[in-house]
PDB file of C-alpha atoms in Angstrom:
ATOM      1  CA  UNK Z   1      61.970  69.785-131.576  1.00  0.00           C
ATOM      2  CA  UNK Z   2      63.438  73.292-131.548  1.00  0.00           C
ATOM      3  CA  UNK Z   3      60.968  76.113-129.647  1.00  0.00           C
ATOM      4  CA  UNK Z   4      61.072  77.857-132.363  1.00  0.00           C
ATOM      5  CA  UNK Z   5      61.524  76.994-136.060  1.00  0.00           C
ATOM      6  CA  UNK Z   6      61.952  79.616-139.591  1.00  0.00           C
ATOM      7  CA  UNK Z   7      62.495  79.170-142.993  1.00  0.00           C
ATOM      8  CA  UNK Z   8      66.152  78.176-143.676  1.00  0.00           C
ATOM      9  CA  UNK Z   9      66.614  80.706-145.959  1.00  0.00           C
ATOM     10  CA  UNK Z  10      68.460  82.345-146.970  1.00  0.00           C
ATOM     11  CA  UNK Z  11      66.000  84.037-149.675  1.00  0.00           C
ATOM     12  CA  UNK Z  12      67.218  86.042-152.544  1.00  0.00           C
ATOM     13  CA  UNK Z  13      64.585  88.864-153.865  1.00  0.00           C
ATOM     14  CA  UNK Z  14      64.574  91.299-156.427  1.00  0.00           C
ATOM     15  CA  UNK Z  15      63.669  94.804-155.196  1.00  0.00           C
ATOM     16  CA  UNK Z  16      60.256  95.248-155.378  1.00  0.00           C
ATOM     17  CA  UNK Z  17      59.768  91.850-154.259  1.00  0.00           C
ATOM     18  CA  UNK Z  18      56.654  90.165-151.618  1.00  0.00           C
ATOM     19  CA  UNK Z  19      58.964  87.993-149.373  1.00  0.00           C
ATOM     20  CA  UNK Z  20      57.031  86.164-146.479  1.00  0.00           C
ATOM     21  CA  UNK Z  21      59.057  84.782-143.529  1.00  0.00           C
ATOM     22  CA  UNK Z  22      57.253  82.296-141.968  1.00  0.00           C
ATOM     23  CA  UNK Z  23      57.657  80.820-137.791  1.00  0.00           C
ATOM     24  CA  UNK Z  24      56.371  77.982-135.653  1.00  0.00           C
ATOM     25  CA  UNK Z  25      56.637  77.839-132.126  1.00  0.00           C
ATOM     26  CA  UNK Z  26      56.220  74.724-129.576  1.00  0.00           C
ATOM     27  CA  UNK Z  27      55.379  75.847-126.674  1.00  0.00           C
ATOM     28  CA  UNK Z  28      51.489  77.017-126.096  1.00  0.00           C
ATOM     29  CA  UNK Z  29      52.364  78.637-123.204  1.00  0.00           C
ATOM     30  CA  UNK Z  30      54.082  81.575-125.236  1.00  0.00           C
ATOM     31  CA  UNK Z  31      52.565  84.973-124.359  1.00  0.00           C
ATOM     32  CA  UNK Z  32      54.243  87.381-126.316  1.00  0.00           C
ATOM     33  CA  UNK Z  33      55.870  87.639-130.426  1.00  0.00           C
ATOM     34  CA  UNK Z  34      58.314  89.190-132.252  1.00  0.00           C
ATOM     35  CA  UNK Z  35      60.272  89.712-135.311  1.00  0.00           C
ATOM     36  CA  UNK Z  36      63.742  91.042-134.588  1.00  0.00           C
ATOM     37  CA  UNK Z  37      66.316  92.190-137.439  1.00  0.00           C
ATOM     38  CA  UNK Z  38      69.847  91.623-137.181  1.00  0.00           C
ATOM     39  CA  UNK Z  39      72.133  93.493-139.871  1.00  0.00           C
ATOM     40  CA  UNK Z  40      75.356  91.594-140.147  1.00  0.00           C
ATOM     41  CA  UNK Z  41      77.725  91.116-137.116  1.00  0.00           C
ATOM     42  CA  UNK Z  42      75.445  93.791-135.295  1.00  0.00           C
ATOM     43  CA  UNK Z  43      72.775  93.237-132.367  1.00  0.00           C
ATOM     44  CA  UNK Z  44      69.136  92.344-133.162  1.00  0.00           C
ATOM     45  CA  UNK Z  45      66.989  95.334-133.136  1.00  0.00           C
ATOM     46  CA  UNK Z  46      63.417  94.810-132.401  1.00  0.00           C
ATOM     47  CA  UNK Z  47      61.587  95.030-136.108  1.00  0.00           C
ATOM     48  CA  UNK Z  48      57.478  94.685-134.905  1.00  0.00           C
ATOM     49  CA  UNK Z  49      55.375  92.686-132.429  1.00  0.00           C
ATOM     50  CA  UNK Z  50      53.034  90.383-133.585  1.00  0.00           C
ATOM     51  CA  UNK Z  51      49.344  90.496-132.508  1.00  0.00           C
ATOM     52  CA  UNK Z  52      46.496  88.284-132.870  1.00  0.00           C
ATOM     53  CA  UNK Z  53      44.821  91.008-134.679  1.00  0.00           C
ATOM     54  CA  UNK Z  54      47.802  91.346-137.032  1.00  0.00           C
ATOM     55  CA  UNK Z  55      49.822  94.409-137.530  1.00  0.00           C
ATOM     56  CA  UNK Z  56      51.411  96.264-139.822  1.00  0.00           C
ATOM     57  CA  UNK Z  57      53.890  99.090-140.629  1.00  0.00           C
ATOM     58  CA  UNK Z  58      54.580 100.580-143.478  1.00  0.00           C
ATOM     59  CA  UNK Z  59      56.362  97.604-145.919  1.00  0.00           C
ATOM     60  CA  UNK Z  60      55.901  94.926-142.868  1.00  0.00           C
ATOM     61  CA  UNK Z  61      52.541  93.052-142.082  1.00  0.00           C
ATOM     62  CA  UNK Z  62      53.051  90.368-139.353  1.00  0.00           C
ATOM     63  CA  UNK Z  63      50.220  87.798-138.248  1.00  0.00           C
ATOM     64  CA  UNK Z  64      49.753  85.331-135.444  1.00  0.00           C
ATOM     65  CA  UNK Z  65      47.887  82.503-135.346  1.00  0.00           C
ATOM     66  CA  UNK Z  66      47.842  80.674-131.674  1.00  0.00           C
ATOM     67  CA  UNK Z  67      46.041  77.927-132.659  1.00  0.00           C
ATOM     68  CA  UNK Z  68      48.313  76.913-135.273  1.00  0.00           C
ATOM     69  CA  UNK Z  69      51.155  78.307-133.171  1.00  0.00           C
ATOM     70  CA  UNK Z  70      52.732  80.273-136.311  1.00  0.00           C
ATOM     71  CA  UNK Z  71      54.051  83.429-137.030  1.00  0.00           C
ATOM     72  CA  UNK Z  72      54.458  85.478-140.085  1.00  0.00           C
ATOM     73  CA  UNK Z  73      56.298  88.740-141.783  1.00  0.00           C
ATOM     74  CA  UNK Z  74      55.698  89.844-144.859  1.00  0.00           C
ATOM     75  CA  UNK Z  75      57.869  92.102-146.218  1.00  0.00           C
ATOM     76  CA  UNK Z  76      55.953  94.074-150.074  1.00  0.00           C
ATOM     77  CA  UNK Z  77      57.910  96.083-152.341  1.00  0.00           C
ATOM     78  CA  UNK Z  78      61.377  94.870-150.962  1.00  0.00           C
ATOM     79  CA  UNK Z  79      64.213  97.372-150.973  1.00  0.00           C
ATOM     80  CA  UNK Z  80      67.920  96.495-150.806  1.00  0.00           C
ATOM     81  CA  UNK Z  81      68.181  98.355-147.404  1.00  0.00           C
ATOM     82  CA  UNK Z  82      65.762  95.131-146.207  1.00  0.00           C
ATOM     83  CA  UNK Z  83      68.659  92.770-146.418  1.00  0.00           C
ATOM     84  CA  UNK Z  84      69.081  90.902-143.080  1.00  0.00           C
ATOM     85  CA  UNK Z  85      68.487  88.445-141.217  1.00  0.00           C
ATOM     86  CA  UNK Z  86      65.065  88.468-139.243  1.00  0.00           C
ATOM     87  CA  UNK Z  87      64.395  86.576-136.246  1.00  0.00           C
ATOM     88  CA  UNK Z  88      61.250  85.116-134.925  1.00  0.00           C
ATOM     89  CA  UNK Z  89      60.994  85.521-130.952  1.00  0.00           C
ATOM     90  CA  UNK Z  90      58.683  84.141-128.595  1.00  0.00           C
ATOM     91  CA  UNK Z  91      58.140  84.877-124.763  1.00  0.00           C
ATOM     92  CA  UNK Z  92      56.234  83.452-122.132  1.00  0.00           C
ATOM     93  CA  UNK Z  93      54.757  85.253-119.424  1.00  0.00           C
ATOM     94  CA  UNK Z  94      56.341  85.830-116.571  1.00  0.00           C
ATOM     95  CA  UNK Z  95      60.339  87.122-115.964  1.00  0.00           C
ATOM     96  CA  UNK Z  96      60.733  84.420-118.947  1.00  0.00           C
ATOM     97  CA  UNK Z  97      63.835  84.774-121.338  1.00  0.00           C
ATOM     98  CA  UNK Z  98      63.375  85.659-125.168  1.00  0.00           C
ATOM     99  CA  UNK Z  99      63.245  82.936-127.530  1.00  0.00           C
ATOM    100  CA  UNK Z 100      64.829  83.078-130.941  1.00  0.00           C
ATOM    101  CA  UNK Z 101      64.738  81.338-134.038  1.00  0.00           C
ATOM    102  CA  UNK Z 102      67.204  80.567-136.434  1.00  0.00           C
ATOM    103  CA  UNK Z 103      66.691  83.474-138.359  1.00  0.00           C
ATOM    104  CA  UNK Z 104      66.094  83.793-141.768  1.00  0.00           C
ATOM    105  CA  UNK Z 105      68.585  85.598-144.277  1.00  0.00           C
ATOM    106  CA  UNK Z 106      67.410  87.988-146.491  1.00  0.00           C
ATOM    107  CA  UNK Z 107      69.355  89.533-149.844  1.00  0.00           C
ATOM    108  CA  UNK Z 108      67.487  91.840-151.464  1.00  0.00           C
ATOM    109  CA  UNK Z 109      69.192  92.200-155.426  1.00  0.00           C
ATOM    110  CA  UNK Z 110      69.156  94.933-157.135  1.00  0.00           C
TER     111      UNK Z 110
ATOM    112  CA  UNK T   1      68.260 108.097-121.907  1.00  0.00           C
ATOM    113  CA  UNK T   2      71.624 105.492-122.539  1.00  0.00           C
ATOM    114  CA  UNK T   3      71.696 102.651-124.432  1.00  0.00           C
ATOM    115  CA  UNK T   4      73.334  99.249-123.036  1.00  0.00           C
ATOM    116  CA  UNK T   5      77.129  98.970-123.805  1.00  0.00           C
ATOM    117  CA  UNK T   6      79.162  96.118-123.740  1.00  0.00           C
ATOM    118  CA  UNK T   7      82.908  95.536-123.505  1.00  0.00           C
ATOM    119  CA  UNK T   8      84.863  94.322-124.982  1.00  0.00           C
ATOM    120  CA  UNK T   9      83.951  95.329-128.696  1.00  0.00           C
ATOM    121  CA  UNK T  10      86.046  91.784-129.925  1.00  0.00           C
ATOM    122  CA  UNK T  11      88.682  89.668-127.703  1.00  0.00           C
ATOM    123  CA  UNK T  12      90.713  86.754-128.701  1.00  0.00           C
ATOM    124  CA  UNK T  13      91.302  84.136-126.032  1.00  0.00           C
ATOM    125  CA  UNK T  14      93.458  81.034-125.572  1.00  0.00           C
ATOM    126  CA  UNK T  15      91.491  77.519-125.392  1.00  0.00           C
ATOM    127  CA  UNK T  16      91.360  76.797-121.247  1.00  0.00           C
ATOM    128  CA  UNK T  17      92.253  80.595-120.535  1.00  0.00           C
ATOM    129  CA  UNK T  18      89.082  82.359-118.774  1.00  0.00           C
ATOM    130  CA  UNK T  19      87.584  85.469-119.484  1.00  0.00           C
ATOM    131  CA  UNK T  20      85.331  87.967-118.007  1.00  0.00           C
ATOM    132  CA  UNK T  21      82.764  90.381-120.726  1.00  0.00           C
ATOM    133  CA  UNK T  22      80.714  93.420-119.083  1.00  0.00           C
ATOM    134  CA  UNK T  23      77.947  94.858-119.930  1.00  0.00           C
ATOM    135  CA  UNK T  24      76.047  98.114-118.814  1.00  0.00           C
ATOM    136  CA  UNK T  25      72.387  98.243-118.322  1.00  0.00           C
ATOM    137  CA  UNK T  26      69.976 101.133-119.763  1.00  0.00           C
ATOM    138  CA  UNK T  27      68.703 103.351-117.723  1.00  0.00           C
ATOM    139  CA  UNK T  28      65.643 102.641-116.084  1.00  0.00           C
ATOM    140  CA  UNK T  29      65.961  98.600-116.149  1.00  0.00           C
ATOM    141  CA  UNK T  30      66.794  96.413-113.544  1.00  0.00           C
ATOM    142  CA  UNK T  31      67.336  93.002-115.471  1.00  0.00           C
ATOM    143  CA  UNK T  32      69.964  92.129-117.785  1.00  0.00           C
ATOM    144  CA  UNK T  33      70.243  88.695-119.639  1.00  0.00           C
ATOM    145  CA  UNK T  34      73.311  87.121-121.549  1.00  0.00           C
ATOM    146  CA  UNK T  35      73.026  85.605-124.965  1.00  0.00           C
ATOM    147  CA  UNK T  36      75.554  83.551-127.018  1.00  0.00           C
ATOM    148  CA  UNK T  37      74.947  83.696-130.514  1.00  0.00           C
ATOM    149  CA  UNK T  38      77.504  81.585-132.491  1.00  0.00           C
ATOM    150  CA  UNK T  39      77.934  82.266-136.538  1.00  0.00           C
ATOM    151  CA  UNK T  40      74.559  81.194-138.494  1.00  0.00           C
ATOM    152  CA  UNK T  41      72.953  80.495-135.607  1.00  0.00           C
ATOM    153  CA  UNK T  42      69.677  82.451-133.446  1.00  0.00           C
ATOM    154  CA  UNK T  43      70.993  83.701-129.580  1.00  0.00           C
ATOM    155  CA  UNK T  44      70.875  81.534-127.213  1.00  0.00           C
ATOM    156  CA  UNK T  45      69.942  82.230-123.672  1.00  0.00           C
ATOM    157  CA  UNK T  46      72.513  81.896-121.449  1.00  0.00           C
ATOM    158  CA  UNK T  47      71.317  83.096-117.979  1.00  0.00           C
ATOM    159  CA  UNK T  48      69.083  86.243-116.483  1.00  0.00           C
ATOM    160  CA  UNK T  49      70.049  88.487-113.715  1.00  0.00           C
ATOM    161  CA  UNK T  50      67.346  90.604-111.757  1.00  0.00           C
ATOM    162  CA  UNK T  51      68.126  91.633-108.308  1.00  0.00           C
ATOM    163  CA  UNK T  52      72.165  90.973-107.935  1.00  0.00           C
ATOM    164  CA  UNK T  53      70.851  87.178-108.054  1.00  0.00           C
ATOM    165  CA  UNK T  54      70.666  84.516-110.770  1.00  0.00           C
ATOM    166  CA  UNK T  55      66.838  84.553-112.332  1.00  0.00           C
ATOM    167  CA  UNK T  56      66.538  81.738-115.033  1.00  0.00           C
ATOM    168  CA  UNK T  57      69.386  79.772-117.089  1.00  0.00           C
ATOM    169  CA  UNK T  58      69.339  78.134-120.170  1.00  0.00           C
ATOM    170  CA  UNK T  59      71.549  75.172-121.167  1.00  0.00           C
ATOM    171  CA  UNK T  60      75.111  76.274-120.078  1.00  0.00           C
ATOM    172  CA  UNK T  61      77.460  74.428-117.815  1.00  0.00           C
ATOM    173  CA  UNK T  62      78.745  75.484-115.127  1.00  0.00           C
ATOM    174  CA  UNK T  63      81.814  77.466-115.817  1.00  0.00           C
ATOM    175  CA  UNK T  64      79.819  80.071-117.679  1.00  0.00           C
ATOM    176  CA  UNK T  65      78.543  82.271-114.743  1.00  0.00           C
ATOM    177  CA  UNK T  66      77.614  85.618-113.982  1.00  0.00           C
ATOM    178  CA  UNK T  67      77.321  88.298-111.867  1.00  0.00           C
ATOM    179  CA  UNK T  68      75.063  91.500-111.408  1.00  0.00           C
ATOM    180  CA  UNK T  69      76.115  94.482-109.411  1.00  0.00           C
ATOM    181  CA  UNK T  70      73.991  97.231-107.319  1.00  0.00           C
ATOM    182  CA  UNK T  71      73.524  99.689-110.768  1.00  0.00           C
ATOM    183  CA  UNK T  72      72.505  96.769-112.504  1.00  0.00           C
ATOM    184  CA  UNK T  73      75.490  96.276-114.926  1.00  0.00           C
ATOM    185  CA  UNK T  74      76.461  92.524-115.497  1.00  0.00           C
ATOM    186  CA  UNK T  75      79.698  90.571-116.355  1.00  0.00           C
ATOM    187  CA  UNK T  76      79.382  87.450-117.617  1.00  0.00           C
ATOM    188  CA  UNK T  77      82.893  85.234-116.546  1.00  0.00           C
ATOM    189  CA  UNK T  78      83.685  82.080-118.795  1.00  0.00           C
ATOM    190  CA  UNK T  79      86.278  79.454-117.242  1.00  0.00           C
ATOM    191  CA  UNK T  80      88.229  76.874-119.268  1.00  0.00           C
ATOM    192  CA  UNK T  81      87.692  78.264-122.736  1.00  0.00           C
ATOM    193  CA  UNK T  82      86.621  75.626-125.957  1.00  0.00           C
ATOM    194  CA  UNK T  83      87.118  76.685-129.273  1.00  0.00           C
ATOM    195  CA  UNK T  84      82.992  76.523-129.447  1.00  0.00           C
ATOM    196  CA  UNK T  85      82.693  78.749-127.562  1.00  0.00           C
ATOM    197  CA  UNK T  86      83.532  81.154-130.128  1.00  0.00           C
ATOM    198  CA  UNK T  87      80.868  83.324-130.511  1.00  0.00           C
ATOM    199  CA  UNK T  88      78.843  86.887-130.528  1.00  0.00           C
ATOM    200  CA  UNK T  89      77.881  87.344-126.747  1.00  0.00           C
ATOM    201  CA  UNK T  90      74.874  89.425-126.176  1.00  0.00           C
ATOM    202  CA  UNK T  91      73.692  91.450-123.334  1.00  0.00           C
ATOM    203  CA  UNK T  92      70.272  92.806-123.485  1.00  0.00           C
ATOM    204  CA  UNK T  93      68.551  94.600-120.774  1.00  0.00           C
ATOM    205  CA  UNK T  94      64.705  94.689-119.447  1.00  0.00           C
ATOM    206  CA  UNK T  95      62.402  96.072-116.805  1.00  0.00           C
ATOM    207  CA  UNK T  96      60.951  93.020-114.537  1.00  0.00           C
ATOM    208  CA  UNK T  97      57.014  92.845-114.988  1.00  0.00           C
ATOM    209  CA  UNK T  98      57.506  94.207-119.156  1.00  0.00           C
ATOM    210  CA  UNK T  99      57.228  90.601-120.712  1.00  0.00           C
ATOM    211  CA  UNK T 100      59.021  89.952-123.971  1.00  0.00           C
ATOM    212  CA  UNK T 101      58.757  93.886-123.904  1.00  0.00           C
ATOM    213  CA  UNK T 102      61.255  96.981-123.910  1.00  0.00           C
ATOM    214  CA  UNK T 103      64.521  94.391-124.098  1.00  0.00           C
ATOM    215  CA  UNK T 104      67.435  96.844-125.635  1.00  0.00           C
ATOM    216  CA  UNK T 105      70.614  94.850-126.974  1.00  0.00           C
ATOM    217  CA  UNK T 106      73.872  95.393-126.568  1.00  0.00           C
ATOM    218  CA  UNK T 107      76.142  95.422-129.892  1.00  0.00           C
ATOM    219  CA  UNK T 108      78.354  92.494-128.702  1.00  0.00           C
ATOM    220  CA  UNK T 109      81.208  91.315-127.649  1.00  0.00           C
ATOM    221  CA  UNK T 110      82.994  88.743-130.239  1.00  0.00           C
ATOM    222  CA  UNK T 111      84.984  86.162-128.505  1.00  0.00           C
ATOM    223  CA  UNK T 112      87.190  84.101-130.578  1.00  0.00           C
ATOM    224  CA  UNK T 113      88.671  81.267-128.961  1.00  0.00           C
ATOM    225  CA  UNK T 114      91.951  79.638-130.925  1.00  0.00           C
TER     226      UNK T 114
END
């Protein structure tokens, strides 16, 4: 089983569009979240953290829930500058490495 | 305050030829880790530098190895290329003690490998 596991995508959206992104780590040990975007053949650029609380900014409202080990982004009132791919990432304490997903494509159509 | 930089932007190697990529650290952080990130695929942890010494390593053989100097910049060395190993190598840099925190990426090298 993969550490951590998205969608497969890719998911097409009108603008204007709710898309939600969904993630599922393995390992309980995992201290710290985050959903990364990566534009094409460019780096991945740290989108939001996740918190238990949840968070959100602007568009973007991600959630955690530990129990269930999952992780969500949801993206409201999509615009075509949203298309990318976004990357769940997991950490565990300590000098531990990031952990990414898959990633999940996103196309955003006008 | 400067970013990390790698180089080079895109090289094309010959299968069993080795090459060397470089990356610099940002200001500030004293860890770098390497990432290979081949096409529709997540990055995948290579190895972690912190201190000039090898710090965690994910599940790369051998003739992928590494090296950090006294500034903290990094080159990542690759013997014997395989065509798989065609891919988007990432640097990203860190400050020990941050967590998952504060990591700043690179934009890349692209190996291809024919």
């Amino acid at each position: 089983r993969k550490e951590v596991e998205q969608d497969p995508g890719p998911f097409n959206v009108p603008e204007g569009a709710t898309v939600a992104f969904n993630c599922t780590y393995s390992n309980s040990a995992s201290q710290s979240f985050f959903w990364y975007r990566q534009d094409c053949r460019k780096e991945p650029k740290l989108l939001m953290s996740v918190y238990s609380s949840g968070n959100e900014d602007g568009r973007f409202t991600a959630q955690l829930n530990r129990a269930s080990q999952y992780i969500s982004l949801l993206i409201r009132d999509s615009k075509l500058s949203d298309s990318a791919t976004y990357l769940c990432v997991v950490n565990m304490i300590g000098h531990t490495p990031l952990v990414f997903g898959k990633g999940t494509r996103l196309s955003v159509i006008a | 305050e400067t970013g990390v930089t790698q180089s080079p932007t895109h090289l094309i190697k010959t299968r069993g030829q080795q090459v060397t990529l470089r990356c610099s650290s940002q200001s500030g952080h004293n860890t770098v880790s390497w990432y290979q990130q081949a096409l529709g695929q997540g990055p995948q942890f290579i190895f972690q530098y912190y201190r000039e010494e090898e710090n965690g390593r994910g599940n790369f053989p051998p003739r992928f190895s590494g090296l950090q100097f006294p500034n903290y910049s990094s080159e990542l060395n690759v013997n014997a290329l395989e065509l798989d190993d065609s891919a988007l190598y990432l640097c990203a840099s860190s400050l020990a003690g941050q967590g998952g925190y504060g990591y700043t990426f690179g934009s890349g090298t692209r190996l291809t490998v024919v």
